[in-house]
PDB file of C-alpha atoms in Angstrom:
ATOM      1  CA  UNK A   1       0.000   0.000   0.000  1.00  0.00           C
ATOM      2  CA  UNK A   2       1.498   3.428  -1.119  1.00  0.00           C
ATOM      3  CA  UNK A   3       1.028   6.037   1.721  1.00  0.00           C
ATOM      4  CA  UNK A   4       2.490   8.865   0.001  1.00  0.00           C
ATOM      5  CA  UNK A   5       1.201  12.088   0.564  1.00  0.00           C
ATOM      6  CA  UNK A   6      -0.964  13.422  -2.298  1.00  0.00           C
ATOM      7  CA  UNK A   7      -1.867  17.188  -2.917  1.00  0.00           C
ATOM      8  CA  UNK A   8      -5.534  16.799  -2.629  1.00  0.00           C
ATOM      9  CA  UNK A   9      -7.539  15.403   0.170  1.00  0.00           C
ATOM     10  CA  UNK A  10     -11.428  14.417  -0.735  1.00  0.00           C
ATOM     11  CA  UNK A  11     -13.740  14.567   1.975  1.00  0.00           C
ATOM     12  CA  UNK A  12     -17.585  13.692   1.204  1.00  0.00           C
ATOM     13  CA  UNK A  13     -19.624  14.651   4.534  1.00  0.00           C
ATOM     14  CA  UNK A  14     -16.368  14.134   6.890  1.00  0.00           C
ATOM     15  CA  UNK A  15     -18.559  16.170   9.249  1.00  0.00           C
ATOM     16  CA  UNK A  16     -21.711  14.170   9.067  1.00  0.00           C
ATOM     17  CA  UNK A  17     -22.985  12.357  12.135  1.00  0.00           C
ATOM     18  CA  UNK A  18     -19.676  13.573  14.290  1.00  0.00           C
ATOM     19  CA  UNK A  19     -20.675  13.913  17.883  1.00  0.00           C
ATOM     20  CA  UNK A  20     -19.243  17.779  18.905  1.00  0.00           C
ATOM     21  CA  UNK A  21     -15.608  16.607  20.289  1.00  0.00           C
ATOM     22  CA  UNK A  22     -14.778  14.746  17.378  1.00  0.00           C
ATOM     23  CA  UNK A  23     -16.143  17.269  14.477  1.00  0.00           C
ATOM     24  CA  UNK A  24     -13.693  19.974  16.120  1.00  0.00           C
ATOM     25  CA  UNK A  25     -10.644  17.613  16.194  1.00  0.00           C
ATOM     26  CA  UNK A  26     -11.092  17.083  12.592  1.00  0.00           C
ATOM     27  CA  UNK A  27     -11.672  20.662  11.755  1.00  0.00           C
ATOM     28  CA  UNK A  28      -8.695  21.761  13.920  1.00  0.00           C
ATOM     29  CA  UNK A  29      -6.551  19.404  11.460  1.00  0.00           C
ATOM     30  CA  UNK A  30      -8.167  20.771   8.655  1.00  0.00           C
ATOM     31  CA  UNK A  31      -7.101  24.063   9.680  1.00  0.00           C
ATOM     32  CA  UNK A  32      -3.612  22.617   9.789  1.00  0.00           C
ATOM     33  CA  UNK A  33      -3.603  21.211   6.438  1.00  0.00           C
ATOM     34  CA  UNK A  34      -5.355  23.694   4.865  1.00  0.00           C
ATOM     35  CA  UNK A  35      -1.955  25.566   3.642  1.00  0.00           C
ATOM     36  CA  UNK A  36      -0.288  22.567   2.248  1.00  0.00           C
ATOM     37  CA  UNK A  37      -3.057  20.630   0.436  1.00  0.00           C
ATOM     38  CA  UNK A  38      -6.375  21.189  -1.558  1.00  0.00           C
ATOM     39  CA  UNK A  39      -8.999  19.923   0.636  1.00  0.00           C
ATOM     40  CA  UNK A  40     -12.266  18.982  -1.820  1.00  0.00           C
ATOM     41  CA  UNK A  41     -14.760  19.232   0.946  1.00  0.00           C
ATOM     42  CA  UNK A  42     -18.330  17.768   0.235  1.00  0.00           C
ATOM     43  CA  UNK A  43     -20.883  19.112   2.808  1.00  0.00           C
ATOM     44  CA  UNK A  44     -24.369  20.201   2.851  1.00  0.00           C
ATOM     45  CA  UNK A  45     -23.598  21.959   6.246  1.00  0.00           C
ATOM     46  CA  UNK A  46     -23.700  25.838   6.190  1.00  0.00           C
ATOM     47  CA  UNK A  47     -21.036  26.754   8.879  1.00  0.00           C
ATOM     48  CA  UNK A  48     -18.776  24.013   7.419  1.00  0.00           C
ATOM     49  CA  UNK A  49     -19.253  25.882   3.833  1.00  0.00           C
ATOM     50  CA  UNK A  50     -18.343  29.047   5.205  1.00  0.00           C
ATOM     51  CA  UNK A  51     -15.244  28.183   7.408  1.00  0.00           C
ATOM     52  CA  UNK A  52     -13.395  26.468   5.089  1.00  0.00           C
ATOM     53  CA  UNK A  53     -14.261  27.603   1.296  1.00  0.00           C
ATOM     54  CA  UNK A  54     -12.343  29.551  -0.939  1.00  0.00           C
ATOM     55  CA  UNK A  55     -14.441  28.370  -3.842  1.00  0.00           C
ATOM     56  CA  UNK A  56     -17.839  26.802  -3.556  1.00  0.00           C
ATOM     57  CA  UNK A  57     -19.642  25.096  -6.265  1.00  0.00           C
ATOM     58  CA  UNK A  58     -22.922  23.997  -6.116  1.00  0.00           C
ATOM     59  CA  UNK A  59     -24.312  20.962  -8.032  1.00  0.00           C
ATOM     60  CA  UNK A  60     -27.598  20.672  -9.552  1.00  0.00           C
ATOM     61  CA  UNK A  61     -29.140  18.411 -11.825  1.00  0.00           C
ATOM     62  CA  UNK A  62     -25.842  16.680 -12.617  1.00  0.00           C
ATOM     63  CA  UNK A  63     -24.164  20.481 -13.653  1.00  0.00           C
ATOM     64  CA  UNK A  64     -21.153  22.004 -11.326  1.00  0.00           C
ATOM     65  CA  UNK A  65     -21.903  25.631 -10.963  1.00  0.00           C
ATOM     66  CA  UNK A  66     -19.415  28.028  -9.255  1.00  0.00           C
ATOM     67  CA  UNK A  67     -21.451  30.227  -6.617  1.00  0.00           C
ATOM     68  CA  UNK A  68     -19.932  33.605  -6.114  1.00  0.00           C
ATOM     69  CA  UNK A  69     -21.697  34.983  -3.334  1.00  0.00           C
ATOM     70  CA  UNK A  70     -21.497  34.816   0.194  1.00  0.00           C
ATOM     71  CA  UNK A  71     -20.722  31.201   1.905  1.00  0.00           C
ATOM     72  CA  UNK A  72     -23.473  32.892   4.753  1.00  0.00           C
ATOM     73  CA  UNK A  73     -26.508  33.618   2.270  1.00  0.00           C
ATOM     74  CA  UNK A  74     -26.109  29.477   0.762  1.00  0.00           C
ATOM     75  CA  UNK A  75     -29.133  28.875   2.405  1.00  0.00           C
ATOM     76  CA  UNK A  76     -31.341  30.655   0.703  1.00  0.00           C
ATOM     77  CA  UNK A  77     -29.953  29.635  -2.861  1.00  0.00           C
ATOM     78  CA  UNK A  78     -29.936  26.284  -2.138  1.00  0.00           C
ATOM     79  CA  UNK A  79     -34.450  26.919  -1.125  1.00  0.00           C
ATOM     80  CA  UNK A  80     -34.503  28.879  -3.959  1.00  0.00           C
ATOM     81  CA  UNK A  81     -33.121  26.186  -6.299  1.00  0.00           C
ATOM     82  CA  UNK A  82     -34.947  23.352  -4.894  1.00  0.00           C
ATOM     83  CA  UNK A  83     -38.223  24.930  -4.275  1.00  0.00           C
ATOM     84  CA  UNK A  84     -37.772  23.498  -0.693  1.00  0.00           C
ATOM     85  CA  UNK A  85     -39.827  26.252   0.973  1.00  0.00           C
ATOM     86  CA  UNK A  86     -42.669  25.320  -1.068  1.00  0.00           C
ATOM     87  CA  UNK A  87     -42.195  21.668   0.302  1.00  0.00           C
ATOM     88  CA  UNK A  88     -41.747  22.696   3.716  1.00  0.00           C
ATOM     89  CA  UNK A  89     -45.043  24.734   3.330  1.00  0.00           C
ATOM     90  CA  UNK A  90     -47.104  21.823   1.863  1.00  0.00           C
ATOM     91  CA  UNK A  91     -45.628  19.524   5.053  1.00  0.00           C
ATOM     92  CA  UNK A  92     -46.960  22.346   7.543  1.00  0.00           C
ATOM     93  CA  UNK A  93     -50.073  22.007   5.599  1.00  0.00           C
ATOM     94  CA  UNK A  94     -49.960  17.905   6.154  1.00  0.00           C
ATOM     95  CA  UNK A  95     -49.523  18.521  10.042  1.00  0.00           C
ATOM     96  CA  UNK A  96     -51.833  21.353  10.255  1.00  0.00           C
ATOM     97  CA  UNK A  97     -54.561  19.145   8.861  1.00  0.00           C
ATOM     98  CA  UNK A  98     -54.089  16.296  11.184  1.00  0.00           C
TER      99      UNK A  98
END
């Protein structure tokens, strides 16, 4: 097994699931790493997003799309993209009727 180090690191929801100690150990060595190696960081998490992003890109419908404005206003492109305030009013609706 070659354990070389590479220039890249991919990490697909790294964050996902971590109870609080263990999500800050990993982002303090992400912080560490961040200078000497491209981190490709998959993560649907907001604060995540914003800490460590120089370049976000969002995908949609199988397309890569570079988003350009602020890591803190993701949320609402992401609703606005996926309707999902429309959903989230239709589930209210659900409840409300039970």
């Amino acid at each position: 097994m070659d354990l070389t180090p590479t220039p890249y690191i991919i990490a697909d929801e790294i964050f996902s699931g971590l109870d609080l100690e263990t999500s800050i150990i990993i982002q303090e060595l992400f912080f560490k790493i961040i200078g000497k190696r491209k981190i490709i960081l998959v993560s649907h998490e907001k604060n995540i997003i914003a800490k460590f992003s120089d370049n976000i890109l969002i995908m949609s419908d199988g397309t890569l799309t570079k988003y350009r404005q602020d890591p803190n206003l993701i949320d609402d492109f992401i609703k606005r993209g996926e309707q999902i305030d429309d959903k989230t009013k239709y589930i209210k609706q659900l409840f409300d009727s039970l």
